[in-house]
PDB file of C-alpha atoms in Angstrom:
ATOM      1  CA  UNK R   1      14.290   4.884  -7.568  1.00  0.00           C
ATOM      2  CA  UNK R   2      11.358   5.826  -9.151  1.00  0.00           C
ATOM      3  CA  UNK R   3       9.961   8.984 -10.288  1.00  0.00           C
ATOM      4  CA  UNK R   4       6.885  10.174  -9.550  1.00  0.00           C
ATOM      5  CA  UNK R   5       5.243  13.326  -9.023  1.00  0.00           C
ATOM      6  CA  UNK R   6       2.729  15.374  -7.220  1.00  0.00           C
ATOM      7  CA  UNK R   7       0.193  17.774  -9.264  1.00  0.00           C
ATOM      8  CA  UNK R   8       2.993  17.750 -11.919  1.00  0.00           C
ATOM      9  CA  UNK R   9       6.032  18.759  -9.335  1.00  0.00           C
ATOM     10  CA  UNK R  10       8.973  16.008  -8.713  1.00  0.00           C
ATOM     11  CA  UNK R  11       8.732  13.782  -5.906  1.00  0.00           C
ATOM     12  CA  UNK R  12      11.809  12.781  -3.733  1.00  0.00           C
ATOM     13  CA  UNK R  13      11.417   8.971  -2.933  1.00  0.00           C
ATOM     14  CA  UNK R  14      13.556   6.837  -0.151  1.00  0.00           C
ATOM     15  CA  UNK R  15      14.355   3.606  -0.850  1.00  0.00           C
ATOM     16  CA  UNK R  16      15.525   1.487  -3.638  1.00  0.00           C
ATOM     17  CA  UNK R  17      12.587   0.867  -6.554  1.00  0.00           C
ATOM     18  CA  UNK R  18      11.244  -2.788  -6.564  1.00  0.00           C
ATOM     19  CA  UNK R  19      10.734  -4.942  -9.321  1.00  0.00           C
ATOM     20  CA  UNK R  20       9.117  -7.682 -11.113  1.00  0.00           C
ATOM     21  CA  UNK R  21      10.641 -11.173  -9.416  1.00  0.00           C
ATOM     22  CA  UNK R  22      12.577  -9.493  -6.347  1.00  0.00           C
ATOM     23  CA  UNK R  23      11.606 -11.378  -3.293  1.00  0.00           C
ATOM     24  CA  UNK R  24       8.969  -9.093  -1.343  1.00  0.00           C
ATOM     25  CA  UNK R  25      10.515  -7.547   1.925  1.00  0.00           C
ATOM     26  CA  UNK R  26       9.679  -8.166   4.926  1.00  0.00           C
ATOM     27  CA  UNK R  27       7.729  -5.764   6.869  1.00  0.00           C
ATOM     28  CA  UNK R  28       6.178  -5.107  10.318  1.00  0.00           C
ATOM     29  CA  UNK R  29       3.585  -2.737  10.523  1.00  0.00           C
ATOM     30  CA  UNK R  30       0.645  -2.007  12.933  1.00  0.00           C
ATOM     31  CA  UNK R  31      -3.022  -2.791  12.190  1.00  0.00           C
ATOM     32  CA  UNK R  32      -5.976  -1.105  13.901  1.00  0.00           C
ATOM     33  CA  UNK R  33      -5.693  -3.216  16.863  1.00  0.00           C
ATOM     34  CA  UNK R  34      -2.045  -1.890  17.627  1.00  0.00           C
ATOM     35  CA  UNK R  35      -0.909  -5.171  16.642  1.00  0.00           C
ATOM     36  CA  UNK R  36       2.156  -6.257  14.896  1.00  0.00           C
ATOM     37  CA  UNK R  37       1.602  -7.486  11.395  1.00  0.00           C
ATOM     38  CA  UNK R  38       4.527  -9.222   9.277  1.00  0.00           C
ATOM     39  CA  UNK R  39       4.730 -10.430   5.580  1.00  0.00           C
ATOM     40  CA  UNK R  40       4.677 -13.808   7.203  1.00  0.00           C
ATOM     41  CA  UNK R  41       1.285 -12.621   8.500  1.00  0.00           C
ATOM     42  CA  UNK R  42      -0.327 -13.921   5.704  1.00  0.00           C
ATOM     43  CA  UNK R  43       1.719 -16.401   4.618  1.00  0.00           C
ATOM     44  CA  UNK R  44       0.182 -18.921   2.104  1.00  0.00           C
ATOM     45  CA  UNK R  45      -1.349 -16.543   0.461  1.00  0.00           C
ATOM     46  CA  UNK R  46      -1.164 -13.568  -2.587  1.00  0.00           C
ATOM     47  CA  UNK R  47      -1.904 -10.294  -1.438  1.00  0.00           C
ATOM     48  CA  UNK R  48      -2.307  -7.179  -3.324  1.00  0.00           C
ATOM     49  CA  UNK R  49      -0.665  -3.966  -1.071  1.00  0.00           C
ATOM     50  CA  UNK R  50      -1.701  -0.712  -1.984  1.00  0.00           C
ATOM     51  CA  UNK R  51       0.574   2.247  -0.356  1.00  0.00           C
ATOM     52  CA  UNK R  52      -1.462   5.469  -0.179  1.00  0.00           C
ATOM     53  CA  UNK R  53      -0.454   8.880   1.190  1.00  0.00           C
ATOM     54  CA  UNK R  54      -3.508   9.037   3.703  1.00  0.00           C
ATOM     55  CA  UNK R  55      -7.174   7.924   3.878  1.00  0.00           C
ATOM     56  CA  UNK R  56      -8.208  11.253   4.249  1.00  0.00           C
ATOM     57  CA  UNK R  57      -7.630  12.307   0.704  1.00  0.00           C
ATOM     58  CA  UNK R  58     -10.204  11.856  -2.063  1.00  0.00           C
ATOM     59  CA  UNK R  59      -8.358   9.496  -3.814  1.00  0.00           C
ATOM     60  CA  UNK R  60      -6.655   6.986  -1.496  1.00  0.00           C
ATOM     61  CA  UNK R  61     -10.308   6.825  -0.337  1.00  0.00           C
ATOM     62  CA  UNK R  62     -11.936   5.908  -3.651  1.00  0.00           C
ATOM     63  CA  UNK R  63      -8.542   3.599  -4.216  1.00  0.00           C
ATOM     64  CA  UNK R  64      -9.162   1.709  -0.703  1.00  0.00           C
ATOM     65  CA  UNK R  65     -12.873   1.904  -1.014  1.00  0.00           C
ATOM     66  CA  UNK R  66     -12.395  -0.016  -4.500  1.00  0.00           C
ATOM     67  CA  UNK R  67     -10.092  -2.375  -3.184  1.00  0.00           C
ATOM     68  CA  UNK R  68     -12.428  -3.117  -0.248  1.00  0.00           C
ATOM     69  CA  UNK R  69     -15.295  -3.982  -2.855  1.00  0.00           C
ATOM     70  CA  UNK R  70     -12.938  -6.537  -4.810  1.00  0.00           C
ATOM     71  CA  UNK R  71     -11.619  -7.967  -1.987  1.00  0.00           C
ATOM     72  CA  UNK R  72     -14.791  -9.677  -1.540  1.00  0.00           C
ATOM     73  CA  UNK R  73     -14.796 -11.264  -4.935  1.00  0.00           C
ATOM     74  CA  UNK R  74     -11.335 -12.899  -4.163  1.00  0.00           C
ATOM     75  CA  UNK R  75     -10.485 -16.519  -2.690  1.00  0.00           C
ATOM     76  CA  UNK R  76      -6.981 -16.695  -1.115  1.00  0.00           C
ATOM     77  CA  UNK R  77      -6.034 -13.090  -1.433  1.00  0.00           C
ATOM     78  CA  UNK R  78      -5.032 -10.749   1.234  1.00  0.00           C
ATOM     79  CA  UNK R  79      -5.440  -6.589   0.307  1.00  0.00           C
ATOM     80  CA  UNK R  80      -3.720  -4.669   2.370  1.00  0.00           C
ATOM     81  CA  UNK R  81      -3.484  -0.988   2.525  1.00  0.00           C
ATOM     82  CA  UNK R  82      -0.241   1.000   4.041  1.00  0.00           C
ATOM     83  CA  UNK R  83      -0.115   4.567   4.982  1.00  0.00           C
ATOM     84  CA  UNK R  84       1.591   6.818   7.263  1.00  0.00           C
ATOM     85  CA  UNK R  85      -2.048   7.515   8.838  1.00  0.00           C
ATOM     86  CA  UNK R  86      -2.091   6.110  12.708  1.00  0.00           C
ATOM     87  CA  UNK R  87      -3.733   2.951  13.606  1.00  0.00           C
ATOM     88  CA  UNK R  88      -6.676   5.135  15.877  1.00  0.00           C
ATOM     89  CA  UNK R  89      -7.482   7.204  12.569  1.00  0.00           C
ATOM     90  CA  UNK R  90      -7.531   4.307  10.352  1.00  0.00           C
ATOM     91  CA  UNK R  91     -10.081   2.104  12.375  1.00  0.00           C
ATOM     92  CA  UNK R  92     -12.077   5.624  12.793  1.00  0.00           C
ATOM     93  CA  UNK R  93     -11.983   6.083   8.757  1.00  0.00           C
ATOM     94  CA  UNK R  94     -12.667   2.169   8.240  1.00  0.00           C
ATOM     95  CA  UNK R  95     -15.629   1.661  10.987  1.00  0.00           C
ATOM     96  CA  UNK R  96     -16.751   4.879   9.307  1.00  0.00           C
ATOM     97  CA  UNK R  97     -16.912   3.559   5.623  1.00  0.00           C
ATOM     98  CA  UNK R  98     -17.835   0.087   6.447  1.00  0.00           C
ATOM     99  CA  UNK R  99     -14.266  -0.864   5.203  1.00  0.00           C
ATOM    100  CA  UNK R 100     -13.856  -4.370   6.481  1.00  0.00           C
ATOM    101  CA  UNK R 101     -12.538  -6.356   3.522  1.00  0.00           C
ATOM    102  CA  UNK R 102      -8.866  -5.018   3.441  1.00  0.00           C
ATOM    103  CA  UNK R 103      -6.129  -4.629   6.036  1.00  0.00           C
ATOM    104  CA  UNK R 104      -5.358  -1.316   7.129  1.00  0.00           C
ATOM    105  CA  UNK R 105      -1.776  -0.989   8.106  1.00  0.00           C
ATOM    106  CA  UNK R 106       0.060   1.927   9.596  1.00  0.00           C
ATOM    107  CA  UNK R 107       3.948   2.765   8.890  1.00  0.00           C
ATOM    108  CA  UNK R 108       4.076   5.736  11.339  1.00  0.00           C
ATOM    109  CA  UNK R 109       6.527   4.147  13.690  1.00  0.00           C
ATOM    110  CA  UNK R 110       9.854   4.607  11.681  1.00  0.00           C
ATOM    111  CA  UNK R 111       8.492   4.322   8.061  1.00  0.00           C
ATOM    112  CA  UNK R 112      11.023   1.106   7.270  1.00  0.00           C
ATOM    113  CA  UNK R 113       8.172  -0.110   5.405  1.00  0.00           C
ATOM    114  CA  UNK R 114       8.251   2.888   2.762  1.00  0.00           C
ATOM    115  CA  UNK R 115      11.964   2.529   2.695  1.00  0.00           C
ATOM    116  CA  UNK R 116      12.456  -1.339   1.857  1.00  0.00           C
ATOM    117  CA  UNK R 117       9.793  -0.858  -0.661  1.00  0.00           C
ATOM    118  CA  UNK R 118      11.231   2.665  -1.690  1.00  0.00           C
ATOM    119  CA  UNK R 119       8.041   4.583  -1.155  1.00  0.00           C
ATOM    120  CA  UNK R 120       8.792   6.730   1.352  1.00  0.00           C
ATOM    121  CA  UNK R 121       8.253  10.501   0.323  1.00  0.00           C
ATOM    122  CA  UNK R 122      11.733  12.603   1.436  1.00  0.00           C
ATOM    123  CA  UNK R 123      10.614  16.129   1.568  1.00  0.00           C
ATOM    124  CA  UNK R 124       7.733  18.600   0.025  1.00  0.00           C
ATOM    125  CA  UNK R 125       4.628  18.815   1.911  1.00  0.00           C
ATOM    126  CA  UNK R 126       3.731  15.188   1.632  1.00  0.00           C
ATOM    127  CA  UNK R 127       7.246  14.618   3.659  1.00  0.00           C
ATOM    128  CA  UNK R 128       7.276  11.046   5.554  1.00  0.00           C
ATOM    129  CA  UNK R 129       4.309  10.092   3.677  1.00  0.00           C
ATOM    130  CA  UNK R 130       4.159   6.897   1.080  1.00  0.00           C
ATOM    131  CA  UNK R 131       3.676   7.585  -2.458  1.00  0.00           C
ATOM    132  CA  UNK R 132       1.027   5.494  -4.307  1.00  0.00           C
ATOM    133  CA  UNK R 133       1.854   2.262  -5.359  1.00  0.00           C
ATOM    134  CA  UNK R 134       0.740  -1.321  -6.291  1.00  0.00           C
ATOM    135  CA  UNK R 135       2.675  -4.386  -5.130  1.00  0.00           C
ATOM    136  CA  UNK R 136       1.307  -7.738  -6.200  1.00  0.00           C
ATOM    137  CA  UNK R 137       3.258 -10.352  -4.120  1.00  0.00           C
ATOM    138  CA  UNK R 138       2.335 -13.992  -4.570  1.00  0.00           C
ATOM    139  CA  UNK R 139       2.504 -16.880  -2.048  1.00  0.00           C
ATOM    140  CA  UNK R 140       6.095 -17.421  -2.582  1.00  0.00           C
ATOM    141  CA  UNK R 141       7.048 -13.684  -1.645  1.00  0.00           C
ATOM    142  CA  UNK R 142       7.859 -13.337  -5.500  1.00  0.00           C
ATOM    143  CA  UNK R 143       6.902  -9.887  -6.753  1.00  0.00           C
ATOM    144  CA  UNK R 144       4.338 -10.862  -9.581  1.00  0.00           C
ATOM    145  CA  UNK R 145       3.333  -6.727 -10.603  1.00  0.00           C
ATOM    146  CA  UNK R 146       4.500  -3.587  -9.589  1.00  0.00           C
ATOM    147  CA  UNK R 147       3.476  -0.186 -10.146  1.00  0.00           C
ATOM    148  CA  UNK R 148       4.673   2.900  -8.875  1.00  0.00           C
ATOM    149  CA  UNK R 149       1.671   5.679 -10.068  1.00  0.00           C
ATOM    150  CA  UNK R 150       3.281   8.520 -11.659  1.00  0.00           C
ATOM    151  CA  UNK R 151       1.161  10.934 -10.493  1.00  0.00           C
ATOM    152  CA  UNK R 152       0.506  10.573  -7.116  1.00  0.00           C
ATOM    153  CA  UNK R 153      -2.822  12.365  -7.249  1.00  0.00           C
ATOM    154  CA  UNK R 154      -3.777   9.272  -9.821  1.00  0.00           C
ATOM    155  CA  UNK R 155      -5.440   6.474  -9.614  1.00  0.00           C
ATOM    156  CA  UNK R 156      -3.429   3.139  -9.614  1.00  0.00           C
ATOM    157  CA  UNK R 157      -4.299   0.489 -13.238  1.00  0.00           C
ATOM    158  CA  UNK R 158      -6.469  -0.890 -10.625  1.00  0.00           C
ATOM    159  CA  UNK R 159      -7.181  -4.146 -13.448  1.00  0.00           C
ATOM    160  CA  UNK R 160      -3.707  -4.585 -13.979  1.00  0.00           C
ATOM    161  CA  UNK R 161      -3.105  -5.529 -10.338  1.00  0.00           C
ATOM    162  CA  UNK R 162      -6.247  -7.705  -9.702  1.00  0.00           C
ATOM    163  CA  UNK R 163      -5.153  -9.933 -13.235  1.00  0.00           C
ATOM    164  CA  UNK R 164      -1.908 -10.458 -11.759  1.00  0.00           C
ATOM    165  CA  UNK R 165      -3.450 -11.915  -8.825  1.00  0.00           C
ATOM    166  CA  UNK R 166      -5.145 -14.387 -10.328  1.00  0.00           C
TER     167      UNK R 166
END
């Protein structure tokens, strides 16, 4: 599992950490539309998928804001973003910011997405919330980069992700 904290205090995470080369797994999550949406979703192609606690915090909205902008400079890449937020607040916060470039997604129902991908915060005041992280999954549902931000508050090595994507 891997360790992470919050303003300098430990972080309980669910889940077992992923790696480099594990096979990505599968998920199903709603979007803003209340609809399902699978790994298989966007099969065929990479996709960069961000985990954020919420995007009401300053920075998991500077992290999907900046992800929005580079989405639009790539071909054959899907960026999505995954909180514990609900679908109805993240097509407010998106419609709001002129987000329309990544893929909110909302783990609220039973949070199986933060535990296959072992994000999912156990406990503290950020309980059943996902800890920031960077997945990099290419077309083949390889895991090409991972990065599980060590400070939570922290930005994520946002070049780091959008090289391995290329």
């Amino acid at each position: 599992m891997a360790s992470v904290t919050l303003k300098g205090n430990a972080v309980t995470l669910s889940g077992a950490e992923l790696k480099v080369g594990d096979t990505a797994p599968d998920f199903c999550l709603q979007n803003n539309a209340l609809e399902e949406i699978t790994l298989a979703s966007s099969a065929g192609k990479s996709r960069i998928i961000a985990t954020i606690p919420s995007l009401d915090t300053s920075v998991c909205h500077l992290e999907t804001k900046r992800f929005n902008e580079e989405a639009a400079q790539l071909s054959g890449v899907a960026v999505l973003v995954v909180s514990t937020d609900l679908p109805f607040g993240q097509k407010r916060w998106c419609g709001a910011e002129g987000v329309d470039k990544v893929t909110c997604l909302s783990d609220h129902r039973a949070a199986s997405f933060g535990q296959a991908y072992g994000v999912l915060i156990s406990g503290g005041p950020l309980d059943r919330c996902l800890a920031r992280a960077i997945f990099v999954v290419g077309a083949d549902n390889k895991i090409k980069h991972v990065e599980y931000v060590s400070e939570i508050a922290s930005h994520p090595n946002y070049e780091a992700a959008l090289a391995a994507v290329k």
